[in-house]
CSV table of C-alpha atoms in Angstrom, one decimal:
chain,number,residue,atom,x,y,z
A,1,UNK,CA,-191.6,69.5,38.1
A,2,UNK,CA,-188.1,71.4,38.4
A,3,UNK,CA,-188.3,75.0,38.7
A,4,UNK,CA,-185.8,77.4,37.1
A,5,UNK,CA,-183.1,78.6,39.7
A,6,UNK,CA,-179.9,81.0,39.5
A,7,UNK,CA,-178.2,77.5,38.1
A,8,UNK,CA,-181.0,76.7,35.2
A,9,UNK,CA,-181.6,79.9,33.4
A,10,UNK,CA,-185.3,79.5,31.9
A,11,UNK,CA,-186.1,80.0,28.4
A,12,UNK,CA,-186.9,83.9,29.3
A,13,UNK,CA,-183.7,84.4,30.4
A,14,UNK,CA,-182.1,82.8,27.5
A,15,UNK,CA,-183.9,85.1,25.0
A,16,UNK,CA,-183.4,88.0,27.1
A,17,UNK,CA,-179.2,87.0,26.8
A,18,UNK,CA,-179.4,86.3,23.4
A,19,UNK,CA,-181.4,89.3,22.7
A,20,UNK,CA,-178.9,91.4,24.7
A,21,UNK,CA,-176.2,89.7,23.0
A,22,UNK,CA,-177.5,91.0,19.8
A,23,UNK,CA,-178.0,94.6,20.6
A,24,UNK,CA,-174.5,94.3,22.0
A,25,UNK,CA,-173.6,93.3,18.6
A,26,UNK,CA,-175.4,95.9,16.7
A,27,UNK,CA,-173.8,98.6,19.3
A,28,UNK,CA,-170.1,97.1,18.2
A,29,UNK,CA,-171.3,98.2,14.4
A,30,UNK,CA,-172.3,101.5,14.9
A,31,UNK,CA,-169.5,102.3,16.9
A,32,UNK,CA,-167.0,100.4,14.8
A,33,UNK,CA,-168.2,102.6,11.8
A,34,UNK,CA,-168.0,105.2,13.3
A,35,UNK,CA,-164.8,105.9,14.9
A,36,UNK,CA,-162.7,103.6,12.0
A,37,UNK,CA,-162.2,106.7,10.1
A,38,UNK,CA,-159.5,107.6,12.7
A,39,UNK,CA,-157.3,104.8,11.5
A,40,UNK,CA,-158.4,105.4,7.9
A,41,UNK,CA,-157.7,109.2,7.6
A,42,UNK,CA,-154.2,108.7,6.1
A,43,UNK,CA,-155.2,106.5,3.3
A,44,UNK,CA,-158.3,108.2,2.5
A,45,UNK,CA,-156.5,112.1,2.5
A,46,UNK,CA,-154.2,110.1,-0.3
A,47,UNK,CA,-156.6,108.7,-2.4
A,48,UNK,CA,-159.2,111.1,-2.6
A,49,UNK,CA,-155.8,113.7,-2.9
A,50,UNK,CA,-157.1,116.0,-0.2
A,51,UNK,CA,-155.4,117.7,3.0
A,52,UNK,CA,-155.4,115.4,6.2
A,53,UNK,CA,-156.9,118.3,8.0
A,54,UNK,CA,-159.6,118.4,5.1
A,55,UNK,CA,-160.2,115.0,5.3
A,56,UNK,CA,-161.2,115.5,9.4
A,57,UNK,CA,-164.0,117.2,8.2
A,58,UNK,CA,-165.7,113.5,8.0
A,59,UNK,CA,-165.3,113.2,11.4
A,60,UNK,CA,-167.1,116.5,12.3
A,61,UNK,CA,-169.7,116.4,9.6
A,62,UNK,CA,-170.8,112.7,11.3
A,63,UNK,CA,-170.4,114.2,14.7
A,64,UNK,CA,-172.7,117.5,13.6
A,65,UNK,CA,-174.8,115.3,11.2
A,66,UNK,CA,-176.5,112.9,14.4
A,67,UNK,CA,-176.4,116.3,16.9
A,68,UNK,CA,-178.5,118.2,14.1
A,69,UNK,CA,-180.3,115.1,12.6
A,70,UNK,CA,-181.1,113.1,15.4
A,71,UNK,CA,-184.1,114.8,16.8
A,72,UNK,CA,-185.5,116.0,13.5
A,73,UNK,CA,-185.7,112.1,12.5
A,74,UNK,CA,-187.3,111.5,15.8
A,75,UNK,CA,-189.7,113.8,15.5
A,76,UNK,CA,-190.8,112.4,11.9
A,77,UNK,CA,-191.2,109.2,12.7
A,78,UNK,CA,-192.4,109.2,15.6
A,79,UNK,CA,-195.7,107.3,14.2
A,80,UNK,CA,-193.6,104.6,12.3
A,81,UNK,CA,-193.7,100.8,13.0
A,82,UNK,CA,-190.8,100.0,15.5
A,83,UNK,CA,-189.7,97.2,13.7
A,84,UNK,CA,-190.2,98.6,10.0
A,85,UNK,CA,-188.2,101.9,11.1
A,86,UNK,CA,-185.5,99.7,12.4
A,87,UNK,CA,-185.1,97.5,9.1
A,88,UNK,CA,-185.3,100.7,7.7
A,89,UNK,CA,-182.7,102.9,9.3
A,90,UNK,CA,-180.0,99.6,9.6
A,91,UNK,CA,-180.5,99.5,5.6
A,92,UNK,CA,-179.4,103.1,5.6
A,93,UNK,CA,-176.8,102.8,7.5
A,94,UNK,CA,-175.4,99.7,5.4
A,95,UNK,CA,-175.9,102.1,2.5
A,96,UNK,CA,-174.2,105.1,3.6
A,97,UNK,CA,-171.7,102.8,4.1
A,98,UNK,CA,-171.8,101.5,0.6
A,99,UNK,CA,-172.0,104.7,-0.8
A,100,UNK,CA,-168.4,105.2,0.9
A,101,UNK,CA,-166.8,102.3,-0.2
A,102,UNK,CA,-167.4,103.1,-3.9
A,103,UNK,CA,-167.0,107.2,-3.7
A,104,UNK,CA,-165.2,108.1,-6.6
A,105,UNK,CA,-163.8,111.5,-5.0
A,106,UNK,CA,-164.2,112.8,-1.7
A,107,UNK,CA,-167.5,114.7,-2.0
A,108,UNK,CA,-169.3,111.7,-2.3
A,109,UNK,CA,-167.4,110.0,0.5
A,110,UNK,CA,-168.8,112.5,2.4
A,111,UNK,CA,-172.2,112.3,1.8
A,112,UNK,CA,-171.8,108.5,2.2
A,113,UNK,CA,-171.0,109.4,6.0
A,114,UNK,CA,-173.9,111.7,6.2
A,115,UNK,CA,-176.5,109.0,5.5
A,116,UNK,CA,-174.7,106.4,7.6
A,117,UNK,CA,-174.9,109.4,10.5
A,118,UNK,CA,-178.3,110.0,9.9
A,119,UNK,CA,-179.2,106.3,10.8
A,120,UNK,CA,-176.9,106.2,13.4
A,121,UNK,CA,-178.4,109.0,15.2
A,122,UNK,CA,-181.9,107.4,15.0
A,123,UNK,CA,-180.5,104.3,15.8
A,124,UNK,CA,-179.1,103.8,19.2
A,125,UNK,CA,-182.1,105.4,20.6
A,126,UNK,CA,-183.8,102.5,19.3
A,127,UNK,CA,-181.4,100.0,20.5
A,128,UNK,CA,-181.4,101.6,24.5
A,129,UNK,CA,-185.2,101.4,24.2
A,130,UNK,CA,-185.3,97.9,23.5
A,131,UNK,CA,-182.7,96.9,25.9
A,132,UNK,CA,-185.1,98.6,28.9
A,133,UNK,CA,-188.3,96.9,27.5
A,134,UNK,CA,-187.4,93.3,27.3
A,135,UNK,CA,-185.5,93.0,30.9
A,136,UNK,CA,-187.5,93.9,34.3
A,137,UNK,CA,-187.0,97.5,35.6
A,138,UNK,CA,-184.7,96.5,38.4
A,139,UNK,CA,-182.5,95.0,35.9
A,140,UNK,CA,-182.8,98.4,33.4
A,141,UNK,CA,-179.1,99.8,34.0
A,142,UNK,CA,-177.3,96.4,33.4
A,143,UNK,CA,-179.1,96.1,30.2
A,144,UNK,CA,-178.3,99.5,29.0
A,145,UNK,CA,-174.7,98.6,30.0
A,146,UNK,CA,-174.7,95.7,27.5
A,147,UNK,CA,-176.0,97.8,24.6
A,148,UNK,CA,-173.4,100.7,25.3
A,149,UNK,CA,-170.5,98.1,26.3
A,150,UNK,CA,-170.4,97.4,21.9
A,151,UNK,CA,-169.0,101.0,21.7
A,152,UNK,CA,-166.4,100.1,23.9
A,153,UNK,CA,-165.5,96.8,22.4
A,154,UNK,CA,-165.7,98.4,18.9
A,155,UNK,CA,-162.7,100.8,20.3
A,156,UNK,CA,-160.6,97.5,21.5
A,157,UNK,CA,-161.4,95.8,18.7
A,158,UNK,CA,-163.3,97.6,15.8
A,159,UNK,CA,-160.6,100.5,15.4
A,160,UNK,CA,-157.9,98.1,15.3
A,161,UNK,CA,-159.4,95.6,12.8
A,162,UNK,CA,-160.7,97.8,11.0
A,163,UNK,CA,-157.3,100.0,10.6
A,164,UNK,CA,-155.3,96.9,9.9
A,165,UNK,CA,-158.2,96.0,7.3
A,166,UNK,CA,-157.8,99.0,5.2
A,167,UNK,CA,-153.8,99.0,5.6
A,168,UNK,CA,-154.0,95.3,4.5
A,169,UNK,CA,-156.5,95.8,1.2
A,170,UNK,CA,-157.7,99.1,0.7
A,171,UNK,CA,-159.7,101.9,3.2
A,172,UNK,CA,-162.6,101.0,0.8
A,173,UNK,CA,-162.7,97.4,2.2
A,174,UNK,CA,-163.5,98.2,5.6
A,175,UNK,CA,-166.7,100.5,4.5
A,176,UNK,CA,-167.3,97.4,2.9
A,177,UNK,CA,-166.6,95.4,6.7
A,178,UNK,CA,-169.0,97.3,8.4
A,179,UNK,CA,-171.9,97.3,5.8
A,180,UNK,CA,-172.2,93.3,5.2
A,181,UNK,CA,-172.2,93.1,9.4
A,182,UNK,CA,-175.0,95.6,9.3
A,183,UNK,CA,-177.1,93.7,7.4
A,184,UNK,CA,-176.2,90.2,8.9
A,185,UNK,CA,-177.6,92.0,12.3
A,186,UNK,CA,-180.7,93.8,10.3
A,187,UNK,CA,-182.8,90.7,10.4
A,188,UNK,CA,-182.2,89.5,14.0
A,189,UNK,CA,-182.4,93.0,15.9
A,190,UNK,CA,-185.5,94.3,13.6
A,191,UNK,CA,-187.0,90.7,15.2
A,192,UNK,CA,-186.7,92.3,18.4
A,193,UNK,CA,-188.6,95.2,17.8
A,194,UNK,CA,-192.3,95.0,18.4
A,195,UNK,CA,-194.3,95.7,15.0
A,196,UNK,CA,-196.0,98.8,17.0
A,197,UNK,CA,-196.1,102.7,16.2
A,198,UNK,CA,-194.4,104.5,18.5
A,199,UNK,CA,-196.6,106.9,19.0
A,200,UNK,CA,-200.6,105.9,17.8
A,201,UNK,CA,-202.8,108.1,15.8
A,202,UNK,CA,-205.1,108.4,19.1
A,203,UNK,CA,-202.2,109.8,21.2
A,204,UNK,CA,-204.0,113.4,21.7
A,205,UNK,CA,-200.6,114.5,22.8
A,206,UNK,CA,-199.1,113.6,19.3
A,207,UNK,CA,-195.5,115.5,18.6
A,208,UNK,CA,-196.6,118.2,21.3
A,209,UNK,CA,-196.4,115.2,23.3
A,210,UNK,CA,-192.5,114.6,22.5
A,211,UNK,CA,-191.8,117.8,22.4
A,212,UNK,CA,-192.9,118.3,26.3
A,213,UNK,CA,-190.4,116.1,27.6
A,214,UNK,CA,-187.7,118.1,26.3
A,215,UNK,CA,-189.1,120.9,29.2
A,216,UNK,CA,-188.5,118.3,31.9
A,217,UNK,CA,-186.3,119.9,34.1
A,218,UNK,CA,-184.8,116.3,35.1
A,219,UNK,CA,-184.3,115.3,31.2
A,220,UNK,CA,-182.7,118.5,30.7
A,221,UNK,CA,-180.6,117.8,33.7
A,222,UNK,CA,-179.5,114.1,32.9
A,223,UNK,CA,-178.4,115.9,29.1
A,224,UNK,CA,-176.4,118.6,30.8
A,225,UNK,CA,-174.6,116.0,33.0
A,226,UNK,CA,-174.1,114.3,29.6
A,227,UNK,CA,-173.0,116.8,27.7
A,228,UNK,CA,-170.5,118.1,30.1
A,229,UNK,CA,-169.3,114.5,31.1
A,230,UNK,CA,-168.1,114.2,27.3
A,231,UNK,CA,-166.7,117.4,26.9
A,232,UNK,CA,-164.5,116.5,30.0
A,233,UNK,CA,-163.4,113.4,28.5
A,234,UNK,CA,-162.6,114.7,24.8
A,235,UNK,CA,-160.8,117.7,26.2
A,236,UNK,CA,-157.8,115.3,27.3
A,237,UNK,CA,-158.9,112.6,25.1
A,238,UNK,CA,-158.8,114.0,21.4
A,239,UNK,CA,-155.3,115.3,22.1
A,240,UNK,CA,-154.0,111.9,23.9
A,241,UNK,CA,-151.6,110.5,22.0
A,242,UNK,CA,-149.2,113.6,22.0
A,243,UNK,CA,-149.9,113.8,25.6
A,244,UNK,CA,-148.7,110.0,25.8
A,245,UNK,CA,-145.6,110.6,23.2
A,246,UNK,CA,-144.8,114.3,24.2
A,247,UNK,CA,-145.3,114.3,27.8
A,248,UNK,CA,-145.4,111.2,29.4
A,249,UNK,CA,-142.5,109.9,27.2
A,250,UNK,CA,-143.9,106.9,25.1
A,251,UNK,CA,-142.7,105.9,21.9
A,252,UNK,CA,-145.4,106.3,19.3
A,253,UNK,CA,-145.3,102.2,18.9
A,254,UNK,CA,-146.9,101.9,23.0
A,255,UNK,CA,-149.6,104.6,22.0
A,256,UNK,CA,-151.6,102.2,20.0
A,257,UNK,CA,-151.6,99.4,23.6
A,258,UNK,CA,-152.1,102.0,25.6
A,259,UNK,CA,-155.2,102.9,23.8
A,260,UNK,CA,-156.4,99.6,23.8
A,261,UNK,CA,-155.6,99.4,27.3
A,262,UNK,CA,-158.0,102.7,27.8
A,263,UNK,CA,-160.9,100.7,26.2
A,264,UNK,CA,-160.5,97.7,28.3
A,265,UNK,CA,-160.8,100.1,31.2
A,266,UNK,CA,-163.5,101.2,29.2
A,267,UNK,CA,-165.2,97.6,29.1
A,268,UNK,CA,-164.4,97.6,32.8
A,269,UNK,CA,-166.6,100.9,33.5
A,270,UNK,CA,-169.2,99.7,31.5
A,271,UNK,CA,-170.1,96.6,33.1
A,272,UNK,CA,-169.5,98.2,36.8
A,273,UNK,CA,-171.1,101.2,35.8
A,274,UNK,CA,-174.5,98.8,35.2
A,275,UNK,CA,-174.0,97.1,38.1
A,276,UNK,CA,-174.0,100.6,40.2
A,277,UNK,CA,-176.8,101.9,37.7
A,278,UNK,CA,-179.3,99.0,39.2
A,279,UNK,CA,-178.5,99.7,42.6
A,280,UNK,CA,-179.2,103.1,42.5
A,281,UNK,CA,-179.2,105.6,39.2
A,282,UNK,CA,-178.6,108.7,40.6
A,283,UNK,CA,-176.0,107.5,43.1
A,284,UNK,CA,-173.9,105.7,40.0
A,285,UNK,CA,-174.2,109.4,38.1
A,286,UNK,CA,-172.7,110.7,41.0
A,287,UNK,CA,-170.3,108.0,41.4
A,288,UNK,CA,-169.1,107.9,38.2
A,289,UNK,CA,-168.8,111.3,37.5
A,290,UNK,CA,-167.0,112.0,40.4
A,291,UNK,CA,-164.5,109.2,39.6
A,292,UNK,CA,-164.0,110.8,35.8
A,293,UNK,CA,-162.9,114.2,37.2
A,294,UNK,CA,-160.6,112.8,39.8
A,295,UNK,CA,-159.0,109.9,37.2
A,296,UNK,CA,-158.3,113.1,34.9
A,297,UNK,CA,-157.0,115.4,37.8
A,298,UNK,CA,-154.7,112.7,38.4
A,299,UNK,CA,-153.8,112.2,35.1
A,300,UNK,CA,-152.7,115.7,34.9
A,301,UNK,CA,-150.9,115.6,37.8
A,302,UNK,CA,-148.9,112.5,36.8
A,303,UNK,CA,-148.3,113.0,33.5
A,304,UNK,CA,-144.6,113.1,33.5
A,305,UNK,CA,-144.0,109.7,35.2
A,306,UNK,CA,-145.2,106.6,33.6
A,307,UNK,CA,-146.3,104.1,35.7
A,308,UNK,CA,-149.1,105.8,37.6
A,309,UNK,CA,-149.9,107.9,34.5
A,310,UNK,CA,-150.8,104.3,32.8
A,311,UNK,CA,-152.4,103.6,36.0
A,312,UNK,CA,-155.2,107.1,35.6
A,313,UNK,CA,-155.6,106.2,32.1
A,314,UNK,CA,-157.2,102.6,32.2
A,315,UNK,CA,-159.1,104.7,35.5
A,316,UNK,CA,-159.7,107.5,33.1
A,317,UNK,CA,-161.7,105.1,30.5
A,318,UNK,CA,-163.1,103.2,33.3
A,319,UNK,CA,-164.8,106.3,34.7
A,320,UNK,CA,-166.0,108.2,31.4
A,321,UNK,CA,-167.6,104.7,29.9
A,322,UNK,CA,-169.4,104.0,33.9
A,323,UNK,CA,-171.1,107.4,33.2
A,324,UNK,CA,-172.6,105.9,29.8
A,325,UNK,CA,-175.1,103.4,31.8
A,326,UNK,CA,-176.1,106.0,34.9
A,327,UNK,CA,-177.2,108.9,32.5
A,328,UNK,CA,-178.9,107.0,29.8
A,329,UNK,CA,-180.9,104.8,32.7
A,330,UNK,CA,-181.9,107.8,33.9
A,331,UNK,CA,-183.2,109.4,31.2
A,332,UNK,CA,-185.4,106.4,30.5
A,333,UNK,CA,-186.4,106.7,34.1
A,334,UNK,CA,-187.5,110.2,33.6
A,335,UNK,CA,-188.8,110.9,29.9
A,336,UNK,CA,-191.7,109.2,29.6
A,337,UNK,CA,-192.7,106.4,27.2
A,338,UNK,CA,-194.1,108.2,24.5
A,339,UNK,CA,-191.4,110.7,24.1
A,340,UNK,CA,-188.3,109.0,25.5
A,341,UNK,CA,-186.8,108.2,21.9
A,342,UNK,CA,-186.9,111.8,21.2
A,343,UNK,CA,-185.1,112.6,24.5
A,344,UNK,CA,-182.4,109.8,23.9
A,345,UNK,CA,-181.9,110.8,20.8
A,346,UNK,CA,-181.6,114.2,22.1
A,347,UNK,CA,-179.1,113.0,24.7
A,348,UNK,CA,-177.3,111.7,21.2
A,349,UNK,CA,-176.5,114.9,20.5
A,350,UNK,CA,-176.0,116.0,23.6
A,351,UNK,CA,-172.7,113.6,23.5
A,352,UNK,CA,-171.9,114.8,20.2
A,353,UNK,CA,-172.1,118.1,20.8
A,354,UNK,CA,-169.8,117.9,24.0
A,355,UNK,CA,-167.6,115.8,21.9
A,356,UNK,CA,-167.0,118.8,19.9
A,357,UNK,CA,-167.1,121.2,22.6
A,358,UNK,CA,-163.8,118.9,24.3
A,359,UNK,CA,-161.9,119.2,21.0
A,360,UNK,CA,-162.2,123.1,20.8
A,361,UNK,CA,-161.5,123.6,24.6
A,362,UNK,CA,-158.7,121.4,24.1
A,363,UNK,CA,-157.6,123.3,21.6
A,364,UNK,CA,-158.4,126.6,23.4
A,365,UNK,CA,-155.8,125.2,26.5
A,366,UNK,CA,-152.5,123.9,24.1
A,367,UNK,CA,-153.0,127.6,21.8
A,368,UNK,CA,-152.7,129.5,25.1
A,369,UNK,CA,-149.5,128.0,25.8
A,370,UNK,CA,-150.2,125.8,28.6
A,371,UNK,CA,-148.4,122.3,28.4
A,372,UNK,CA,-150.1,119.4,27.1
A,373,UNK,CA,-150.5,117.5,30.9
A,374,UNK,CA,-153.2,120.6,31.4
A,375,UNK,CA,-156.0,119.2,29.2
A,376,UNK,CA,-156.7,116.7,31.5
A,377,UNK,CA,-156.7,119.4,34.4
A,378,UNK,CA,-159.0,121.4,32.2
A,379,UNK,CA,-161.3,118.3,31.7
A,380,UNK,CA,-160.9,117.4,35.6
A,381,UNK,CA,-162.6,121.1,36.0
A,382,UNK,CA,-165.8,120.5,33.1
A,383,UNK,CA,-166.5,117.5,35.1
A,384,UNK,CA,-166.9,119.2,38.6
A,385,UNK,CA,-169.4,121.4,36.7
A,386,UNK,CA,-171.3,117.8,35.8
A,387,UNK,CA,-170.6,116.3,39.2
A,388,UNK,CA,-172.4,119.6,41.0
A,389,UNK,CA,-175.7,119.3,38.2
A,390,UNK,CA,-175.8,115.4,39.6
A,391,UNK,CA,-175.1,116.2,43.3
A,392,UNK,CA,-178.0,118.8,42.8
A,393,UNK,CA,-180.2,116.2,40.9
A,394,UNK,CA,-179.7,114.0,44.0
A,395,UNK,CA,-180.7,116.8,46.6
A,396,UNK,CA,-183.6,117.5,44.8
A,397,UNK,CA,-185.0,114.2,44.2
A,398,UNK,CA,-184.7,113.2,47.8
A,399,UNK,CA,-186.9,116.5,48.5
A,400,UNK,CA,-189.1,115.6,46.5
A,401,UNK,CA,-189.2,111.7,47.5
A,402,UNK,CA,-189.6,113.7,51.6
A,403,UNK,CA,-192.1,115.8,50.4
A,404,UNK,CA,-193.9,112.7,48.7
A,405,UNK,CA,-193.2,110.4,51.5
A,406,UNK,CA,-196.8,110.8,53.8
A,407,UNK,CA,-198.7,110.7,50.5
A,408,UNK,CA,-197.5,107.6,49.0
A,409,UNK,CA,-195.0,105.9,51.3
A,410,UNK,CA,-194.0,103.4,48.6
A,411,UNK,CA,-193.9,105.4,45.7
A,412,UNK,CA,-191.1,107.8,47.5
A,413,UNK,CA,-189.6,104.0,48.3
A,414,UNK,CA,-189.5,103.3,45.4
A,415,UNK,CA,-188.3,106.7,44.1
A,416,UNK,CA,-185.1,107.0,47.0
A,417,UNK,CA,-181.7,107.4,45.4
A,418,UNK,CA,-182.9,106.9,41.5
A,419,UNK,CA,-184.0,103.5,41.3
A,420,UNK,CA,-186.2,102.5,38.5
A,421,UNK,CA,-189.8,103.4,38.4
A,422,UNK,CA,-191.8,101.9,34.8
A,423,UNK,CA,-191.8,105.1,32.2
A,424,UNK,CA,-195.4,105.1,32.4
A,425,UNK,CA,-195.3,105.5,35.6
A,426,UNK,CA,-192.6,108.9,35.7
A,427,UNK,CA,-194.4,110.1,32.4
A,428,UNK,CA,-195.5,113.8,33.3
């Protein structure tokens, strides 16, 4: 009888690539419809005869809507059927959609993006959760890597399809895009799922239970390092196409391939970042943080000649989407089972909120009258405060792993430099 090798995958490992292959997919949705309304702005402010300024408020009220909403959903539904939640919640976000397309006026546009940012925020949680469950531990951080690589793709592809949608019909026919593809992906991905509660009726920790791991020094760590990892990024990146035009000296045309050339740096990241993630988590949070602040240092620094500027940009979205991988492995390492869609949906917002926090310090730097190639200095500076939270997170797990070590030589093993330990087995 012939034995699957490395050159005959087996059955399992077909399922586990298809099944990867559609998270990626549903990943590439959410992030499509969500960062589309960048290319849409213009068209909508028109329409719905509104300010462009007024009409970036759908940008923050989705950003503010999955940092505030997120954990509240978790939290409610904590007891709900994986698989009916997940129907449930890619329906919503298909409506909110919807809802969009035929808004009247721009009220009701807005509230269309609310729903659609409700669902997302309960969403990828869901998706990352998956992704660990149906691959073995040692495999965890590649398999996160493919679910967060769709947000990448959806920024070489998505925003660009999706702008030239609208520009070619209407903005409306894009909402429109993005809600059939949800529901074409609603019935394979809520397949996935198994048809379990998250949390049973018998769990005597219930929501106190969830709520605990949000104590966890090391989950609170991992969001920090999160948080401050996308503040960093935003700070340079919400402002990057004057700093391309203004400062580095390309025509507004080159802005749109040098963005695309940023998210292939960001697919780059991604898939290295996963790579480094299964080799060790805590190293590839270092790693990659580290590489972020330097590839924005050196932005700064070169931001008035082209060709190595070019050169720190595809480094800059290599670096910020290898962090992606590290921190969200190792918050599945550390929250345990029962909680850890509360504390990835909490890492959500963590994002989100340093999202926000990056636009207002970039703002902060260009109103005090410091040139534009700053905001990647001032970025290069956030990240040092994430790299010395994961530089500290690495001393103190290899105390603890010393300390361990004549107790449970494996365990510490096991534990040395972040790799991947079953959440059952790190629940506290």
């Amino acid at each position: 009888m012939q034995t699957s090798d490395h050159r005959t995958p087996s059955r399992s490992d077909r399922a586990t690539s298809w099944a990867l292959a559609v998270l990626t997919l549903c990943s590439f949705t959410l992030g499509t419809g969500e960062i589309m309304i960048a290319g849409l702005l213009p068209g909508i402010a028109s329409d719905a005869d509104v300010s462009l300024s007024t009409a970036g408020l759908l940008v923050s009220s989705f950003a503010m809507t999955v940092v505030l909403g997120g954990p509240v959903l978790a939290l409610t539904t904590g007891r709900a059927r994986r698989r009916r939640l997940l129907g449930a919640l890619m329906a919503c976000y298909a409506v909110g959609n919807i809802l969009s397309a035929v808004a009247p006026s721009f009220l009701p546009l807005a509230a269309g993006r609310i729903v659609a940012a409700l669902a997302h925020s309960a969403l990828m949680p869901l998706f990352f959760g998956i992704a660990a469950d149906i691959v073995p531990p040692e495999r965890r951080g590649s398999a996160v890597a493919r679910v967060s690589l769709g947000f990448s793709l959806a920024m070489i592809a998505g925003l660009p399809i999706g702008t030239a949608l609208g520009q070619w019909l209407d903005w409306r026919a894009t909402f429109w895009a993005v809600a059939v593809l949800t529901l074409a992906v609603t019935v394979p991905v809520a397949a996935l799922a198994p048809d379990t509660p998250g949390l049973s009726p018998e769990d005597d920790r219930g929501r106190l239970g969830e709520l605990r791991v949000l104590g966890d020094r090391r989950v609170q760590v991992v969001t920090g390092i999160t948080a401050l990892a996308a503040a960093a990024s935003f700070t340079a990146y919400t402002y990057v196409t004057p700093l391309l035009t203004g400062t580095v000296g390309f025509s507004e045309s080159a802005v749109t391939v040098l963005l695309l050339l940023f998210g292939v740096g960001g697919t780059v990241g991604n898939l290295v970042g996963g790579r480094l993630t299964d080799r060790s988590v805590l190293g590839a949070v270092s790693v990659s943080v580290a590489a972020l602040g330097a590839s924005l240092l050196l932005l700064g620094a070169t931001a008035s000649v082209k060709v190595p500027a070019v050169a720190f940009l595809f480094l800059f979205g290599a670096a910020y989407y290898a962090v992606i991988p590290a921190v969200n492995t190792r918050l599945l390492d550390v929250a345990s089972k029962q909680a850890r869609t509360l504390a990835l949906t909490v890492q959500s917002s963590a994002f989100n909120l340093g999202t926000a926090v990056g636009g207002w310090l970039g703002g902060r730097v260009i109103a005090a009258g410091a040139g534009m190639r700053w905001l990647p200095v001032a970025g290069a500076a956030v990240a040092a405060l994430a790299l010395a939270l994961a530089l500290g997170e690495t001393a103190g797990e290899r105390r603890r792993t010393a300390a361990a070590a004549p107790a449970s030589p494996t365990a510490a093993a096991d534990e040395e430099g972040g790799a991947h330990a079953a959440p059952e087995a790190v629940s506290r």
